[in-house]
Short mmCIF file of C-alpha atoms in Angstrom, two decimals:
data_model
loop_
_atom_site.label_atom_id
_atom_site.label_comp_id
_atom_site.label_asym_id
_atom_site.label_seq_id
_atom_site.Cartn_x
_atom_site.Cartn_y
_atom_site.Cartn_z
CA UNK T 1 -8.02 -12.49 17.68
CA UNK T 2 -9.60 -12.26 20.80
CA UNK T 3 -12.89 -10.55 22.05
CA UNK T 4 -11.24 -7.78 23.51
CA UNK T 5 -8.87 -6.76 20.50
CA UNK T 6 -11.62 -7.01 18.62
CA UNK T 7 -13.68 -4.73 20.87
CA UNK T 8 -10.92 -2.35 20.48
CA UNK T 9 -10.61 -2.35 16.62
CA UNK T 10 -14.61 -1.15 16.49
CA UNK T 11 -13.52 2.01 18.65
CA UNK T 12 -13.04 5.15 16.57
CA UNK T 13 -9.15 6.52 15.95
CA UNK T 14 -10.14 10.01 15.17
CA UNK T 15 -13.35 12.00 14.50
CA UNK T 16 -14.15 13.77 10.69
CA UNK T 17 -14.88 17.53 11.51
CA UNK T 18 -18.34 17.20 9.94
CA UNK T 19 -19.41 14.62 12.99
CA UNK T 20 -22.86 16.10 13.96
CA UNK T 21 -24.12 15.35 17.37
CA UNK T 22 -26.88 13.29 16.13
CA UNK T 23 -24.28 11.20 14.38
CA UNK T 24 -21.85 10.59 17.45
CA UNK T 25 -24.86 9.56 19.64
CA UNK T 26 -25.45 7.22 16.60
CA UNK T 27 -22.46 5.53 16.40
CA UNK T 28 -21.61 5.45 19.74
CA UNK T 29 -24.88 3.43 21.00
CA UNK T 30 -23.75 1.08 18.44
CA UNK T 31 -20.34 1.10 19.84
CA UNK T 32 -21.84 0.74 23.32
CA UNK T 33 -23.61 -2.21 22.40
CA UNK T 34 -20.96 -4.31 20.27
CA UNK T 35 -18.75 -3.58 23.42
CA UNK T 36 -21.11 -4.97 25.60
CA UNK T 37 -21.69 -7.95 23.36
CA UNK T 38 -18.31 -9.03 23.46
CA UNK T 39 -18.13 -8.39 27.33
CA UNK T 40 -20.83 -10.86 27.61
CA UNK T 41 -19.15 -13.39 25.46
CA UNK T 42 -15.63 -12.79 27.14
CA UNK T 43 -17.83 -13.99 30.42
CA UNK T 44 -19.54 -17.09 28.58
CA UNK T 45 -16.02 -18.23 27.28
CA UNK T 46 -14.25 -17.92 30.48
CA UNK T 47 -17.35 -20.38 31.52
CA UNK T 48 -18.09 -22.21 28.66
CA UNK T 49 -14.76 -22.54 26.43
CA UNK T 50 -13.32 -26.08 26.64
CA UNK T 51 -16.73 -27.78 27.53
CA UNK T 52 -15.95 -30.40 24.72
CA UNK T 53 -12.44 -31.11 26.67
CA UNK T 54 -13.80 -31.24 29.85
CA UNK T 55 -16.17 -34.05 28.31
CA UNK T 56 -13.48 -35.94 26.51
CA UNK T 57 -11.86 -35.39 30.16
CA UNK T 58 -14.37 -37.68 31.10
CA UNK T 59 -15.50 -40.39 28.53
CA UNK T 60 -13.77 -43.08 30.05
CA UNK T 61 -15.52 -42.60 32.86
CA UNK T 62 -18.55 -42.00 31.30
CA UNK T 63 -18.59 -42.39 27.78
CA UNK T 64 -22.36 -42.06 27.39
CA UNK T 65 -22.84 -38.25 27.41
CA UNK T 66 -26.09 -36.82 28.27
CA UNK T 67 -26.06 -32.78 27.89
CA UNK T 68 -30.15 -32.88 28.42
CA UNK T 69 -30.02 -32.40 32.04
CA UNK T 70 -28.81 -29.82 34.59
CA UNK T 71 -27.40 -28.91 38.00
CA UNK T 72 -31.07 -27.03 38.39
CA UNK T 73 -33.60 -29.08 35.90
CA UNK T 74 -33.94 -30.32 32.40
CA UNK T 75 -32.22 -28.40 28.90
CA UNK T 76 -35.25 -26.46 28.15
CA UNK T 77 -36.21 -25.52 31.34
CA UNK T 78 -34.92 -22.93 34.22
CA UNK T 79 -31.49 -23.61 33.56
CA UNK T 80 -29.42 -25.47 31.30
CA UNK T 81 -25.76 -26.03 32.74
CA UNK T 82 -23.67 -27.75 29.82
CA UNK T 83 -21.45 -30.21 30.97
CA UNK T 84 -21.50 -34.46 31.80
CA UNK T 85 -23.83 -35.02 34.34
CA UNK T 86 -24.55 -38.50 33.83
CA UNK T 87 -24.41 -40.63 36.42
CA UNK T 88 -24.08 -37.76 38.51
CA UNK T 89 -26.51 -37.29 42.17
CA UNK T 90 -26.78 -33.78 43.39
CA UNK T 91 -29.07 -31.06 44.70
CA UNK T 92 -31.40 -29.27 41.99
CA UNK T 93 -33.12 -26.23 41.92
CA UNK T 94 -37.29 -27.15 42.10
CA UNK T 95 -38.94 -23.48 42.85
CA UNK T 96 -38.79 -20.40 44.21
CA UNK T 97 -41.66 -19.47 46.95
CA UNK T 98 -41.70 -15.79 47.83
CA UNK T 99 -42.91 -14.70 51.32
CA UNK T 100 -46.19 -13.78 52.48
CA UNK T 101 -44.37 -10.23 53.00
CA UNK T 102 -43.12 -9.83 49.60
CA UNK T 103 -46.81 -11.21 48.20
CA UNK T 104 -48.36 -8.33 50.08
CA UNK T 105 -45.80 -5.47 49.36
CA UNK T 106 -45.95 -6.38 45.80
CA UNK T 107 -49.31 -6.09 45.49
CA UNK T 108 -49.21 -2.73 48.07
CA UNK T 109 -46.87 -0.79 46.36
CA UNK T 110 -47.79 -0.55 42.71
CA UNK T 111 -50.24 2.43 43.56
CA UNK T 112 -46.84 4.24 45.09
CA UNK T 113 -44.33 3.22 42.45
CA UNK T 114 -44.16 7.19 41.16
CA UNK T 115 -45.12 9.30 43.89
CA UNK T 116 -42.64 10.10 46.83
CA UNK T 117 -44.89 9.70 49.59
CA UNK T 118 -44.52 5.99 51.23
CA UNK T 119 -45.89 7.37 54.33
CA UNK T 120 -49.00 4.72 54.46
CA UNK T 121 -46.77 2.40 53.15
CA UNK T 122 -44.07 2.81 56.45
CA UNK T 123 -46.87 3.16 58.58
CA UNK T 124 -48.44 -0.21 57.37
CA UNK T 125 -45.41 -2.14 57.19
CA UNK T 126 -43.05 -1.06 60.13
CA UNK T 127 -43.65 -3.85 62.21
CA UNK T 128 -42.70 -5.78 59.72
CA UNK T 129 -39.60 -4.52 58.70
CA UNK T 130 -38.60 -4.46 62.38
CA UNK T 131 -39.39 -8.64 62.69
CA UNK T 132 -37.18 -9.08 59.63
CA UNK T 133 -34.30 -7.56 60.96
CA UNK T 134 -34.68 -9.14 64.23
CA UNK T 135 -35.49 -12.49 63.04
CA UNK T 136 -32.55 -12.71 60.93
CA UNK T 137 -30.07 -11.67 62.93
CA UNK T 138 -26.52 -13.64 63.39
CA UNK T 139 -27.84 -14.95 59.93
CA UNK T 140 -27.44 -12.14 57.66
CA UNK T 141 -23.73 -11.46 55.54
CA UNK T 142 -21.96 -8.82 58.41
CA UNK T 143 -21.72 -5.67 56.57
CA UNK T 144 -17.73 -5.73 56.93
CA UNK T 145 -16.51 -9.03 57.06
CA UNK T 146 -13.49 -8.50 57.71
CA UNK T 147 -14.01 -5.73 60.79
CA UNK T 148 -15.94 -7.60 63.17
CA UNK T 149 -15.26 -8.57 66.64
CA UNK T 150 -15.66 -11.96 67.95
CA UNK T 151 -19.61 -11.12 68.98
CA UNK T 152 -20.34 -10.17 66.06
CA UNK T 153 -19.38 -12.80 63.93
CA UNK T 154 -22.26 -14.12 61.74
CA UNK T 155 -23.38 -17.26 63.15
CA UNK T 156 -22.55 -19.18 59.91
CA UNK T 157 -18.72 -18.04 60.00
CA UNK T 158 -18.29 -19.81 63.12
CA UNK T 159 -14.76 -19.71 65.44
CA UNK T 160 -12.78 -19.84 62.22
CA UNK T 161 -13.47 -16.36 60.85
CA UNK T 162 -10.86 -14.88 62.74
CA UNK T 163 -8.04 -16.00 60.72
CA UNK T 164 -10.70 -16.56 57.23
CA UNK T 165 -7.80 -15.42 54.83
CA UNK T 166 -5.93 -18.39 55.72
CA UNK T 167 -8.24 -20.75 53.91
CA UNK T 168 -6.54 -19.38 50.58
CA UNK T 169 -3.32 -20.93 51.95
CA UNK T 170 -5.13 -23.91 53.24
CA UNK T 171 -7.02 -24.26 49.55
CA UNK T 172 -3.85 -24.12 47.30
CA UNK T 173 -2.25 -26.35 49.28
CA UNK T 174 -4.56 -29.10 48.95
CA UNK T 175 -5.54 -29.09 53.37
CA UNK T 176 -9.47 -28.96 54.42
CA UNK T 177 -10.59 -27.21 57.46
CA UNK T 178 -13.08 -29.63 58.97
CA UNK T 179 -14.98 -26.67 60.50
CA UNK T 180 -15.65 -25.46 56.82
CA UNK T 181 -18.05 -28.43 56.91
CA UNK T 182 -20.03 -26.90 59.60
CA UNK T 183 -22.84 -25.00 58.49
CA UNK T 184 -25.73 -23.62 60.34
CA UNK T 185 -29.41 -25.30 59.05
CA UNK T 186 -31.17 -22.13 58.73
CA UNK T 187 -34.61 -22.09 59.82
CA UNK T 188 -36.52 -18.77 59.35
CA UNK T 189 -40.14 -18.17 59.43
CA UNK T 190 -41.73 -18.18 55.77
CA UNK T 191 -44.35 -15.87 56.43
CA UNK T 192 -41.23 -13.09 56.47
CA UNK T 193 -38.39 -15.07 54.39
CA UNK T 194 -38.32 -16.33 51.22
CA UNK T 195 -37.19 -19.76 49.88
CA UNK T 196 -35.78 -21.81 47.47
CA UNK T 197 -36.95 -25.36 47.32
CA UNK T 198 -33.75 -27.96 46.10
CA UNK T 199 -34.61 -31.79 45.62
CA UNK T 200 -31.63 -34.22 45.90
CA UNK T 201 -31.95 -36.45 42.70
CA UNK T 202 -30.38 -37.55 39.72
CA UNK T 203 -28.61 -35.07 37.79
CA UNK T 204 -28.01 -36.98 34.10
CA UNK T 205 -29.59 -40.27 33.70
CA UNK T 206 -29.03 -43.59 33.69
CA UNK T 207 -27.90 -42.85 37.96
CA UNK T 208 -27.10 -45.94 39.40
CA UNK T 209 -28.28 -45.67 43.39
CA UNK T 210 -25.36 -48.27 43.85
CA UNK T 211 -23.26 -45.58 43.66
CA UNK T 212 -23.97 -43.08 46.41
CA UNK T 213 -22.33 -42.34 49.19
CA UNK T 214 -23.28 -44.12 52.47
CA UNK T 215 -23.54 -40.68 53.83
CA UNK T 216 -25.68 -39.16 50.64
CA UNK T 217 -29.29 -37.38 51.43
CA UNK T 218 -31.89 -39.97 50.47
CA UNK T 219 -33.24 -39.40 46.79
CA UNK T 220 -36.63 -37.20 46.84
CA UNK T 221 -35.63 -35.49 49.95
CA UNK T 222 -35.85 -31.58 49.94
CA UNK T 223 -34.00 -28.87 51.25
CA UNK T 224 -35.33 -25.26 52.22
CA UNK T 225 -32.77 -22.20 51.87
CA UNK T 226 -34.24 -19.01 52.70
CA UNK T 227 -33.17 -15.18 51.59
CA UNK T 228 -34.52 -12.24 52.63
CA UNK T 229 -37.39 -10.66 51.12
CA UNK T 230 -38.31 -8.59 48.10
CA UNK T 231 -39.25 -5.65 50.05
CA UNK T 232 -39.30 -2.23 51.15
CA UNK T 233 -36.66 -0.20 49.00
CA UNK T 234 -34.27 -3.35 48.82
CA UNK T 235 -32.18 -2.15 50.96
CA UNK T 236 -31.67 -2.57 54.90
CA UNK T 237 -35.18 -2.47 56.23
CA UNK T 238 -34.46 -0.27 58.95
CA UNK T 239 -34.18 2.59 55.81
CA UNK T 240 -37.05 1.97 55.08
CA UNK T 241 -39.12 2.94 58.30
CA UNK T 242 -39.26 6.50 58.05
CA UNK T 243 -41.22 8.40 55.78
CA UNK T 244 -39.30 11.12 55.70
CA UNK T 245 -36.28 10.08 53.03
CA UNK T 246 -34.23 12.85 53.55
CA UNK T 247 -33.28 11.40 56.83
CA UNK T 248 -32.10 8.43 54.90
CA UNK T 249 -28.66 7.00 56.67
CA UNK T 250 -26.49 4.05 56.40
CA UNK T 251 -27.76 3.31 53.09
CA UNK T 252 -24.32 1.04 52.43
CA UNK T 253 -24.85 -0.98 54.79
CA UNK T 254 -24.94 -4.83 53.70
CA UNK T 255 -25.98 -6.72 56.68
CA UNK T 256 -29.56 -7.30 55.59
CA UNK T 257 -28.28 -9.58 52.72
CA UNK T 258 -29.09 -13.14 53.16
CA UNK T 259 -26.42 -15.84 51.95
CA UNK T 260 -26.76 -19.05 52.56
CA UNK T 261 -23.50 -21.28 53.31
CA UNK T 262 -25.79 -24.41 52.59
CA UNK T 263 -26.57 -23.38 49.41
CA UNK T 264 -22.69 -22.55 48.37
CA UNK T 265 -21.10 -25.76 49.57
CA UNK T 266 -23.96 -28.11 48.47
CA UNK T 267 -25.82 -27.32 45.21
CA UNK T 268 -25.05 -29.43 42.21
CA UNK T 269 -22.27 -31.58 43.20
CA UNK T 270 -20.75 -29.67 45.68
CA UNK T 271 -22.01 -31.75 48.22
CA UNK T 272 -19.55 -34.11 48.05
CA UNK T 273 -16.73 -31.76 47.69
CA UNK T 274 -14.31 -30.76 50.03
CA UNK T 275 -12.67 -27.82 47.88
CA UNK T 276 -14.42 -26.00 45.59
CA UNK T 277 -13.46 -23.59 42.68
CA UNK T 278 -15.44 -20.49 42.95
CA UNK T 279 -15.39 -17.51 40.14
CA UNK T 280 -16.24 -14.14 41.24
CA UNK T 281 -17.19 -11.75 38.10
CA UNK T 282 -17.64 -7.93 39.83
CA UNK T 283 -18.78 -5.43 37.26
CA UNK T 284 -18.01 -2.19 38.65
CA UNK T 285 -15.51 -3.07 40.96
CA UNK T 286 -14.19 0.35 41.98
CA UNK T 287 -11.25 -0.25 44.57
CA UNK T 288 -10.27 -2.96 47.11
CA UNK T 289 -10.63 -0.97 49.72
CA UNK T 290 -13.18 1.83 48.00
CA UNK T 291 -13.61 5.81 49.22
CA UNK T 292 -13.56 4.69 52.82
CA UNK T 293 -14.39 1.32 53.57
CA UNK T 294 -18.45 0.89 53.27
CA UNK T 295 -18.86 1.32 49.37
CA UNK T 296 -15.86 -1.43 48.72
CA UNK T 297 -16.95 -4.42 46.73
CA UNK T 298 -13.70 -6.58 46.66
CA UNK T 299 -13.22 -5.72 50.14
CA UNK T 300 -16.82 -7.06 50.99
CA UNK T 301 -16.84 -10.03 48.55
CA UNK T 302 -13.41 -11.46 49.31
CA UNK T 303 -14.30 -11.57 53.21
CA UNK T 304 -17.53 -12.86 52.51
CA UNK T 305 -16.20 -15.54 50.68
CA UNK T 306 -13.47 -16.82 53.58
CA UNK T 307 -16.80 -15.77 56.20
CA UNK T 308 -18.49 -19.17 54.20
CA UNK T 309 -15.30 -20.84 53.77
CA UNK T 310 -15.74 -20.63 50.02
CA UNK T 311 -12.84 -18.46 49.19
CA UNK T 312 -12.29 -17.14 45.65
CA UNK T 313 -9.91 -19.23 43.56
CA UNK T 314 -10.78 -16.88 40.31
CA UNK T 315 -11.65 -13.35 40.11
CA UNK T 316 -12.62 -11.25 37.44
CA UNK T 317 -13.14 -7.84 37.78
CA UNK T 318 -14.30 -4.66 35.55
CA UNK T 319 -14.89 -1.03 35.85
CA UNK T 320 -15.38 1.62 33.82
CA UNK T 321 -12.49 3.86 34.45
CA UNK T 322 -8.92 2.36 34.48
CA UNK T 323 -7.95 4.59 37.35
CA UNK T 324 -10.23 3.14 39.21
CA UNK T 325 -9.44 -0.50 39.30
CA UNK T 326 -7.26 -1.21 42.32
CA UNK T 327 -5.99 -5.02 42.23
CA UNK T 328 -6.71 -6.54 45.79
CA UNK T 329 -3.50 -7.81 47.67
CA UNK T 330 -1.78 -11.26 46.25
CA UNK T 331 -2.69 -12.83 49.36
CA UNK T 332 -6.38 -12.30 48.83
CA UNK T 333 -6.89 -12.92 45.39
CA UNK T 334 -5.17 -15.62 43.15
CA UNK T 335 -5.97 -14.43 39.60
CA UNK T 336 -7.31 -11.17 38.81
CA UNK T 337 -7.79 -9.92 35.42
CA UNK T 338 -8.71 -6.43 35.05
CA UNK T 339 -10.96 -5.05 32.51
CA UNK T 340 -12.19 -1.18 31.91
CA UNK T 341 -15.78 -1.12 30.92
CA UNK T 342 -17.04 0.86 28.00
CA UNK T 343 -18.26 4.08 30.04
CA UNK T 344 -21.10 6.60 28.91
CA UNK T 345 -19.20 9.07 27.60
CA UNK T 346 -16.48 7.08 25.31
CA UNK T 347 -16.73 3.24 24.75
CA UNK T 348 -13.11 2.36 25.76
CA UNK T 349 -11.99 -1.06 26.57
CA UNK T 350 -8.49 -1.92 27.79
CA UNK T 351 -7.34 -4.94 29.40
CA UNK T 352 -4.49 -5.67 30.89
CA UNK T 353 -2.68 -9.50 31.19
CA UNK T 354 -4.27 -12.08 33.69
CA UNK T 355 -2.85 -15.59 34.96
CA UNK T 356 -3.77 -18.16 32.25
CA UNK T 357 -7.51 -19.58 33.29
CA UNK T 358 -8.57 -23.05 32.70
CA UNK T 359 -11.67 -21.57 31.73
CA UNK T 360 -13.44 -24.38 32.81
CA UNK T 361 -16.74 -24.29 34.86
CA UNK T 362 -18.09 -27.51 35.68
CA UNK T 363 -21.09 -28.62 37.90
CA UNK T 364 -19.28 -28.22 40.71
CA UNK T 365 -17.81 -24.42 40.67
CA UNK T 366 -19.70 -21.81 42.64
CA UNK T 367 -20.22 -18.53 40.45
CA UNK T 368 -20.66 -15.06 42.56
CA UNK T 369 -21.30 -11.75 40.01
CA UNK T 370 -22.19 -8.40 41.00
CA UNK T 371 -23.54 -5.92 38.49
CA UNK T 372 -23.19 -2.02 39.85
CA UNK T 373 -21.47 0.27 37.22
CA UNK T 374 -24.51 3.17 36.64
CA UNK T 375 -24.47 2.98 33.21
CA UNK T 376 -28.22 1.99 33.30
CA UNK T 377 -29.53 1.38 29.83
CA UNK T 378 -26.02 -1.57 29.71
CA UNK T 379 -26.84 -2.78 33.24
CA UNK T 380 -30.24 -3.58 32.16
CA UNK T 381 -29.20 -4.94 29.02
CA UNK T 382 -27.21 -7.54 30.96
CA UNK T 383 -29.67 -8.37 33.20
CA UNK T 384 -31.90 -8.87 30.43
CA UNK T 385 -29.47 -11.12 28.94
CA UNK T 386 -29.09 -13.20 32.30
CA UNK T 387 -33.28 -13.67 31.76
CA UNK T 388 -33.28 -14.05 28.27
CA UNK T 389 -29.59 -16.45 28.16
CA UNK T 390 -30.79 -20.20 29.78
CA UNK T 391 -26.88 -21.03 29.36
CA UNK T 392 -25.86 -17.95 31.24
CA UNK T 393 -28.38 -17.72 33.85
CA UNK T 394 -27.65 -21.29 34.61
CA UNK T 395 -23.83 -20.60 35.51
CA UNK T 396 -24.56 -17.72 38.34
CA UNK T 397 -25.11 -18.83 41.62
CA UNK T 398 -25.48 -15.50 43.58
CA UNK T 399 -26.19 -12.46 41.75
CA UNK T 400 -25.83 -8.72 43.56
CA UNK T 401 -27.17 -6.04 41.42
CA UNK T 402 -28.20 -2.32 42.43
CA UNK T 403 -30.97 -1.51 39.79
CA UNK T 404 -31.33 2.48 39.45
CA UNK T 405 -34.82 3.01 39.58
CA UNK T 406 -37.16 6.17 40.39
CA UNK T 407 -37.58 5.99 44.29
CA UNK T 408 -37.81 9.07 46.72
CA UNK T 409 -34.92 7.63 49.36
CA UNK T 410 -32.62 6.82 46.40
CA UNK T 411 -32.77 9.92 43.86
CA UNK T 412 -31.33 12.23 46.02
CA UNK T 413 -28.75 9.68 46.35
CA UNK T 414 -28.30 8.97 42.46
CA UNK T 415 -29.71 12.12 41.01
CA UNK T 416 -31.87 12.28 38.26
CA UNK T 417 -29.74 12.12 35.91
CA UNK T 418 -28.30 8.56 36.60
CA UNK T 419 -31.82 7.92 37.34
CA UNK T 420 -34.23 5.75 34.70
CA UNK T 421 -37.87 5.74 34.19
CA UNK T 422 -38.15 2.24 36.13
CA UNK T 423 -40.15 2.10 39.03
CA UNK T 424 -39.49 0.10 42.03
CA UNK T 425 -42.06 -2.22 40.83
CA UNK T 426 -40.23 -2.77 37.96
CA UNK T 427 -37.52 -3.84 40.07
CA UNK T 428 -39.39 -5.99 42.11
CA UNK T 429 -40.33 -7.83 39.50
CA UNK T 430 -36.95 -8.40 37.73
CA UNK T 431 -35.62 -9.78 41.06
CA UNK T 432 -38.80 -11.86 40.53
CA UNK T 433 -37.93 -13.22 37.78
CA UNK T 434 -34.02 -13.81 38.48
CA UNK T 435 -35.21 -16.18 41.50
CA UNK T 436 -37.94 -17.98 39.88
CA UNK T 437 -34.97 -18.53 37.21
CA UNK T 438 -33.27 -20.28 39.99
CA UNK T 439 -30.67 -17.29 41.05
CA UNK T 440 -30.22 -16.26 44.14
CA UNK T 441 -30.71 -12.58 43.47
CA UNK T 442 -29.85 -9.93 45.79
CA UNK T 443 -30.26 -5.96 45.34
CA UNK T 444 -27.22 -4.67 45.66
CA UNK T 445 -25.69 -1.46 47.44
#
């Protein structure tokens, strides 16, 4: 039986006419969270499953198995990717260094965290906020990938953007676009941006050095990726420099988002890979094109992925109303099953029939997820998990995630209702913690 019937069998048929409120809130938290549960573990398996075949897979190759070490550091530490690394040379994750700028607003905020005032806090930090944007620019994700002119192509797309959906043609049919090779070295300045810190070692020992490429990075060598800072409201810093929220605008727009293309073709073993299989898991996926364009996920993810020349060759998406869950076109997307989330108000969870998966995610697979659904107490409960969860956290290589926190520019936005009693300091330091956990952690839209 799998997760999802099983899901379905804990849902209640029909309701006794003595149910008392206090009884249905009851047994429908507990619903909520055995749903959830088995969501997470329908993830993990599509991950995980098969790990024993993909080692048998590789015993004559390398029949002494060492599951101790990682694509990011040792079992035990930061993250612990299962899976036969021995013998294996790749980039690691070593540390996460946050800016001066996120240092300071950290520190700066926590007095503001529940009043709705920022104006010091704009006043202090405009200048700031202005040297990020301009600093990054040409380097940031565009905020629609797919609608930009030829100036306005992110400088990491390069000439080939303009036909980016082709690479799914090019990918299944075994070709390589050399240009996909051709990253931009991003060099920001780290008083602004912060980095992650990857060292080019040995992934499983025994490594024999005999074996690396002519063309490999020399062992012990380092590598700096940046992303944009933990600051302001997490959104597009230009929001942020008014005090007066109600004149809040543009607040979907996604170009302040840092990804790195180094980091996507290169980390683990990736290096020395010329296609890739990359998973996207979107939770709270709404529609492929959404309610006009700017608040589309698919839309945004799918052309980000061609933009980096990383395009999805699984996809995975949930939401929390059926009606809502528009498949993207054929073209775009290979496999896409689609899930309904248990929602607020009844825990349903239907599923309709995918493409048989491998269900194999090896060191080399790049994993995208996005968390936005606004059930808040669940979306914090998988976050937590992600923290908590060594094997999980050790599988996501980007992670979007809008966390609904009390903030003057983003109530009025959210309402209270869909609002918790977080803070944004709260959310500045679970974004925190996702990084230092080697994650590249984004706040979401």
């Amino acid at each position: 039986m799998s997760s999802i019937q099983i899901a379905e069998d804990l849902l209640p048929t029909s309701a006794p006419s003595q149910y008392h409120a206090e009884d249905h809130k009851t047994r429908h938290r507990r619903i909520v969270q055995g749903l959830w549960s088995f969501f997470l573990l329908t993830v993990i398996v599509y991950l995980t499953c098969q790990v024993e075949n993909l080692i048998e897979e590789h015993d004559e190759e390398a029949p002494l198995v060492n599951k101790n070490f990682s694509r990011r550091g040792y079992f035990g530490g930061p993250d612990s990717r299962h899976g036969n690394l021995t013998g294996h040379f790749g980039w690691k994750f070593v540390t996460y260094i946050p800016s001066d700028l996120e240092v300071r607003w950290a520190h700066d905020v926590v007095p503001f965290a529940r009043t709705a005032d920022w104006s010091p806090l704009v006043a202090k930090y405009r200048d700031a906020a202005l040297s990020v944007v301009e600093q990054s620019r040409g380097l940031t994700t565009p905020h629609q990938p797919y609608n930009f002119t030829v100036k306005e192509v992110n400088d990491q797309c390069r000439r080939y953007v303009a036909d980016a959906r082709s690479m799914h043609h090019k990918l299944n049919n075994n070709t390589h676009d050399t240009t996909c090779l051709d990253y931009a070295d991003i060099q920001l300045n780290a008083t602004l941006f912060s980095r992650f810190i990857y060292e080019f070692a040995c992934l499983g020992a025994p490594c024999d050095p005999n074996n690396l490429l002519v063309n490999a990075p020399a062992l012990g060598s380092q590598h700096t990726s940046y992303i944009e800072p933990l600051f302001g409201i997490l959104r597009h810093p230009l929001n942020f420099i008014t005090s007066d929220y109600l004149k809040y605008t543009n607040r979907l727009n996604k170009s302040y988002i840092l990804v790195d293309k180094w980091a996507l073709h290169n980390l683990g073993t990736r290096w020395r890979q010329k296609s890739k299989r990359s998973f996207l898991f979107d939770v709270g996926a709404n529609t492929y094109h959404g309610q006009g364009g700017d608040d589309s996920s698919q839309h945004w993810f799918f052309g980000l992925g061609d933009c980096m020349c990383a395009p999805f060759t699984e996809s995975f998406l949930w939401e929390r109303t059926e009606r809502r869950v528009e498949p993207a076109p054929p073209k775009t997307a290979p496999s896409l099953p689609l899930v309904q989330l248990p929602s607020v108000r009844g825990a349903w969870l239907v599923a309709k029939p995918a493409e048989p998966s491998s269900g194999k995610s090896d060191h080399g697979d790049v994993v995208t997820m996005k968390i936005d659904f606004d059930a808040l107490e669940i979306e914090q409960q998988l976050i937590n998990t992600i923290l908590e969860d060594r094997d999980v956290s050790s599988r996501i290589d980007e992670l979007f995630y809008e966390d609904h926190v009390v903030m003057a520019w983003m109530t009025q936005v959210w309402g209270v209702s869909r609002t918790s009693n977080r803070t944004a300091v709260d959310s500045l330091q679970t974004f925190r913690r996702l990084r230092e956990a080697g994650i590249r952690a984004h706040s979401w839209v």
